[in-house]
Amino acid sequence: VGITGVPFLQIEPDSRGAGMGNTGVAVADNAAALFWNPAGLGFQRDNQASITHSNWLANLGVNDLFYDYVVVKQYIEGLGTLGGHITYLNLGDQAQTGETPDVISRFNSYELALGFSYGVEINKNLALGSSLRLIYSSLASNTSVSGQKVNPGSSVGVDLAMLYKSDPFYFGSSDAVASFGINLSNLGPGIQYSDNAQKDPLPTVLRFGPSLNFGLDEDRLN
């Protein structure tokens, strides 16, 4: 069983990618490319913004947990496509207790990431991309456990990505384009919450896979 810090970085921010089984690394054709594969920005020429809000664990009757993701991207002629995102997970109000149920103190837990991405088209078939992510995690700040003060944790994560697209070719009775993407995300130092604690690693993930994009003619639709 792998144990990492800040697992909120693995939450899929768009319903399209999640609905297709967490695919997206070889598609990456909209603003969600910042999460799935920042190299996909290199093939994009439009400007776009997207906002995601989700009540977290709503079926458990918890009202103060929610997840927010805001992303924007902009194409700059001659430079490439730049993007930025904010990820916020509010974990609600918490109570600190001791050996008895008596409440010692109350605190709010949340985690935040601020990221910047860049994608550039190397040629008509290949694009490269990268992201830099600043991570801040406040789980039990200003409390003490076994005499050790709990502090907010912080770290930095980097993504390295590539996306290849083939020239159009004939597939069945329509044109098609095959793609292959790879993204190694959240490379960086671990995160810790007290001076003497061992650092927990970031949730580093390697995504790779192919896609095939082709049109449907009237015969296939009927």
CSV table of C-alpha atoms in Angstrom, one decimal:
chain,number,residue,atom,x,y,z
A,1,VAL,CA,0.0,0.0,0.0
A,2,GLY,CA,1.5,3.3,-1.1
A,3,ILE,CA,1.2,6.2,1.4
A,4,THR,CA,1.8,9.7,0.2
A,5,GLY,CA,1.1,13.2,1.4
A,6,VAL,CA,-1.4,15.7,-0.2
A,7,PRO,CA,-3.4,13.0,-2.1
A,8,PHE,CA,-5.8,15.8,-3.1
A,9,LEU,CA,-3.5,16.4,-6.0
A,10,GLN,CA,-4.8,13.2,-7.6
A,11,ILE,CA,-8.5,14.3,-7.7
A,12,GLU,CA,-9.6,14.5,-11.3
A,13,PRO,CA,-10.9,18.0,-11.9
A,14,ASP,CA,-13.0,17.5,-15.0
A,15,SER,CA,-16.1,15.2,-15.5
A,16,ARG,CA,-15.1,14.4,-19.0
A,17,GLY,CA,-11.8,12.7,-18.2
A,18,ALA,CA,-13.2,11.0,-15.1
A,19,GLY,CA,-16.2,9.8,-17.0
A,20,MET,CA,-13.9,8.2,-19.6
A,21,GLY,CA,-12.1,6.1,-16.9
A,22,ASN,CA,-9.5,8.7,-15.9
A,23,THR,CA,-8.2,9.0,-19.5
A,24,GLY,CA,-6.9,12.2,-20.8
A,25,VAL,CA,-3.1,12.0,-21.2
A,26,ALA,CA,-3.4,11.3,-24.9
A,27,VAL,CA,-6.4,13.6,-25.5
A,28,ALA,CA,-5.5,16.8,-23.6
A,29,ASP,CA,-7.4,19.1,-26.0
A,30,ASN,CA,-8.9,21.6,-23.6
A,31,ALA,CA,-8.0,23.5,-20.3
A,32,ALA,CA,-8.0,20.2,-18.4
A,33,ALA,CA,-4.7,19.4,-20.1
A,34,LEU,CA,-3.0,21.2,-17.2
A,35,PHE,CA,-4.0,18.2,-15.1
A,36,TRP,CA,-3.8,15.3,-17.6
A,37,ASN,CA,-0.9,16.4,-19.8
A,38,PRO,CA,0.4,20.0,-20.0
A,39,ALA,CA,2.1,19.2,-23.4
A,40,GLY,CA,-1.4,19.2,-24.8
A,41,LEU,CA,-1.4,23.0,-24.4
A,42,GLY,CA,1.2,23.2,-27.2
A,43,PHE,CA,-1.4,22.1,-29.8
A,44,GLN,CA,-4.1,24.5,-28.5
A,45,ARG,CA,-4.7,27.9,-30.0
A,46,ASP,CA,-7.7,29.2,-28.1
A,47,ASN,CA,-8.2,30.9,-24.7
A,48,GLN,CA,-10.3,29.1,-22.1
A,49,ALA,CA,-11.4,29.1,-18.5
A,50,SER,CA,-13.0,26.3,-16.4
A,51,ILE,CA,-14.4,26.1,-12.9
A,52,THR,CA,-15.2,22.9,-11.0
A,53,HIS,CA,-17.0,22.8,-7.6
A,54,SER,CA,-17.9,19.6,-5.8
A,55,ASN,CA,-19.3,19.0,-2.4
A,56,TRP,CA,-17.0,16.4,-0.9
A,57,LEU,CA,-18.5,13.2,0.7
A,58,ALA,CA,-21.9,14.7,0.5
A,59,ASN,CA,-23.6,11.4,0.9
A,60,LEU,CA,-22.2,11.1,4.4
A,61,GLY,CA,-24.1,14.2,5.5
A,62,VAL,CA,-21.0,16.3,5.8
A,63,ASN,CA,-21.7,19.9,4.8
A,64,ASP,CA,-18.4,21.7,5.2
A,65,LEU,CA,-16.2,19.6,2.9
A,66,PHE,CA,-15.8,20.8,-0.7
A,67,TYR,CA,-13.4,20.7,-3.7
A,68,ASP,CA,-12.7,23.6,-6.0
A,69,TYR,CA,-10.6,23.8,-9.2
A,70,VAL,CA,-10.2,26.9,-11.3
A,71,VAL,CA,-8.1,26.8,-14.5
A,72,VAL,CA,-7.3,29.3,-17.3
A,73,LYS,CA,-5.2,29.1,-20.4
A,74,GLN,CA,-4.1,31.6,-23.0
A,75,TYR,CA,-2.3,31.2,-26.3
A,76,ILE,CA,0.5,33.7,-27.1
A,77,GLU,CA,1.6,33.9,-30.8
A,78,GLY,CA,5.2,32.8,-31.3
A,79,LEU,CA,5.6,31.6,-27.7
A,80,GLY,CA,3.1,28.8,-26.9
A,81,THR,CA,0.2,28.3,-24.5
A,82,LEU,CA,0.4,29.3,-20.9
A,83,GLY,CA,-2.0,28.1,-18.2
A,84,GLY,CA,-2.6,28.5,-14.5
A,85,HIS,CA,-4.8,26.7,-11.9
A,86,ILE,CA,-5.8,26.8,-8.3
A,87,THR,CA,-6.8,23.6,-6.5
A,88,TYR,CA,-8.5,23.9,-3.1
A,89,LEU,CA,-9.8,21.1,-0.8
A,90,ASN,CA,-11.6,22.3,2.3
A,91,LEU,CA,-11.7,19.5,4.9
A,92,GLY,CA,-13.9,21.3,7.3
A,93,ASP,CA,-14.0,22.1,11.0
A,94,GLN,CA,-12.1,19.6,13.2
A,95,ALA,CA,-12.0,19.0,17.0
A,96,GLN,CA,-8.8,18.1,18.9
A,97,THR,CA,-9.4,15.8,21.9
A,98,GLY,CA,-7.1,14.1,24.4
A,99,GLU,CA,-7.6,10.8,26.3
A,100,THR,CA,-11.2,11.9,27.1
A,101,PRO,CA,-13.9,13.2,24.6
A,102,ASP,CA,-13.5,16.7,26.0
A,103,VAL,CA,-12.6,19.2,23.2
A,104,ILE,CA,-9.2,20.8,23.7
A,105,SER,CA,-9.4,23.1,20.6
A,106,ARG,CA,-11.0,23.4,17.2
A,107,PHE,CA,-9.3,24.1,13.9
A,108,ASN,CA,-10.0,24.1,10.2
A,109,SER,CA,-8.2,21.8,7.7
A,110,TYR,CA,-7.6,22.6,4.1
A,111,GLU,CA,-5.1,22.0,1.3
A,112,LEU,CA,-4.2,24.3,-1.6
A,113,ALA,CA,-2.1,24.1,-4.8
A,114,LEU,CA,-1.2,26.9,-7.1
A,115,GLY,CA,0.1,25.8,-10.5
A,116,PHE,CA,1.6,27.3,-13.7
A,117,SER,CA,1.9,25.3,-17.0
A,118,TYR,CA,3.4,25.8,-20.4
A,119,GLY,CA,3.1,23.9,-23.6
A,120,VAL,CA,4.8,24.4,-26.9
A,121,GLU,CA,4.5,22.8,-30.3
A,122,ILE,CA,7.9,21.6,-31.4
A,123,ASN,CA,6.6,20.6,-34.8
A,124,LYS,CA,3.2,19.7,-36.3
A,125,ASN,CA,3.4,16.2,-34.7
A,126,LEU,CA,5.2,16.8,-31.3
A,127,ALA,CA,4.5,19.1,-28.3
A,128,LEU,CA,6.3,19.3,-25.0
A,129,GLY,CA,5.0,20.7,-21.7
A,130,SER,CA,5.7,21.2,-18.1
A,131,SER,CA,4.0,22.5,-14.9
A,132,LEU,CA,5.2,24.0,-11.6
A,133,ARG,CA,3.0,23.5,-8.6
A,134,LEU,CA,3.2,25.2,-5.2
A,135,ILE,CA,1.6,23.1,-2.5
A,136,TYR,CA,0.3,24.1,0.9
A,137,SER,CA,-1.3,21.8,3.4
A,138,SER,CA,-2.8,22.8,6.7
A,139,LEU,CA,-4.2,19.7,8.4
A,140,ALA,CA,-3.9,20.5,12.1
A,141,SER,CA,-2.0,23.7,12.4
A,142,ASN,CA,-1.5,25.3,15.8
A,143,THR,CA,-2.1,22.0,17.6
A,144,SER,CA,0.3,19.7,19.4
A,145,VAL,CA,0.7,15.9,19.3
A,146,SER,CA,2.9,14.2,22.0
A,147,GLY,CA,4.4,17.6,22.7
A,148,GLN,CA,5.3,18.2,19.1
A,149,LYS,CA,3.8,21.3,17.4
A,150,VAL,CA,2.0,20.6,14.2
A,151,ASN,CA,2.8,23.0,11.4
A,152,PRO,CA,1.4,23.6,7.9
A,153,GLY,CA,3.3,21.6,5.3
A,154,SER,CA,4.6,23.0,2.0
A,155,SER,CA,6.3,21.6,-1.1
A,156,VAL,CA,6.9,22.1,-4.8
A,157,GLY,CA,5.9,19.7,-7.6
A,158,VAL,CA,6.9,19.6,-11.2
A,159,ASP,CA,5.3,17.9,-14.2
A,160,LEU,CA,7.2,16.7,-17.4
A,161,ALA,CA,5.1,15.9,-20.4
A,162,MET,CA,5.0,15.0,-24.1
A,163,LEU,CA,2.3,14.5,-26.6
A,164,TYR,CA,2.7,13.1,-30.1
A,165,LYS,CA,0.0,13.3,-32.9
A,166,SER,CA,0.3,11.5,-36.2
A,167,ASP,CA,-0.5,13.0,-39.6
A,168,PRO,CA,-4.2,12.3,-40.6
A,169,PHE,CA,-4.7,8.9,-42.2
A,170,TYR,CA,-7.6,7.0,-43.6
A,171,PHE,CA,-9.4,4.8,-41.1
A,172,GLY,CA,-12.4,2.9,-42.4
A,173,SER,CA,-14.3,5.5,-44.3
A,174,SER,CA,-13.1,8.7,-42.5
A,175,ASP,CA,-9.9,10.6,-41.6
A,176,ALA,CA,-8.3,9.8,-38.3
A,177,VAL,CA,-5.5,11.0,-36.0
A,178,ALA,CA,-3.6,8.8,-33.6
A,179,SER,CA,-2.0,10.3,-30.5
A,180,PHE,CA,0.3,9.1,-27.7
A,181,GLY,CA,0.9,11.0,-24.5
A,182,ILE,CA,3.0,10.7,-21.4
A,183,ASN,CA,3.1,12.8,-18.2
A,184,LEU,CA,5.2,12.3,-15.1
A,185,SER,CA,3.5,14.5,-12.5
A,186,ASN,CA,4.2,15.8,-9.0
A,187,LEU,CA,8.0,15.3,-8.9
A,188,GLY,CA,9.4,17.0,-5.9
A,189,PRO,CA,10.5,16.9,-2.3
A,190,GLY,CA,8.3,15.4,0.3
A,191,ILE,CA,6.1,17.2,2.8
A,192,GLN,CA,6.2,17.2,6.6
A,193,TYR,CA,4.0,18.7,9.3
A,194,SER,CA,6.4,18.8,12.3
A,195,ASP,CA,10.1,19.4,12.8
A,196,ASN,CA,11.0,15.8,13.7
A,197,ALA,CA,8.5,13.9,11.5
A,198,GLN,CA,9.6,11.9,8.5
A,199,LYS,CA,8.6,13.5,5.2
A,200,ASP,CA,5.8,12.0,3.3
A,201,PRO,CA,6.4,11.7,-0.5
A,202,LEU,CA,4.3,13.6,-3.0
A,203,PRO,CA,1.8,11.5,-5.0
A,204,THR,CA,4.0,11.1,-8.1
A,205,VAL,CA,2.1,9.6,-11.0
A,206,LEU,CA,3.2,8.4,-14.4
A,207,ARG,CA,0.4,8.5,-17.0
A,208,PHE,CA,0.8,7.3,-20.5
A,209,GLY,CA,-1.4,6.0,-23.3
A,210,PRO,CA,-2.7,6.2,-26.8
A,211,SER,CA,-5.9,7.6,-28.4
A,212,LEU,CA,-7.5,7.4,-31.8
A,213,ASN,CA,-9.7,10.2,-33.1
A,214,PHE,CA,-11.9,9.6,-36.1
A,215,GLY,CA,-15.2,10.8,-37.5
A,216,LEU,CA,-18.4,8.9,-37.9
A,217,ASP,CA,-20.2,9.0,-41.3
A,218,GLU,CA,-23.9,8.6,-41.8
A,219,ASP,CA,-23.7,4.9,-42.4
A,220,ARG,CA,-22.1,4.4,-39.0
A,221,LEU,CA,-24.7,6.5,-37.3
A,222,ASN,CA,-27.6,4.7,-38.8
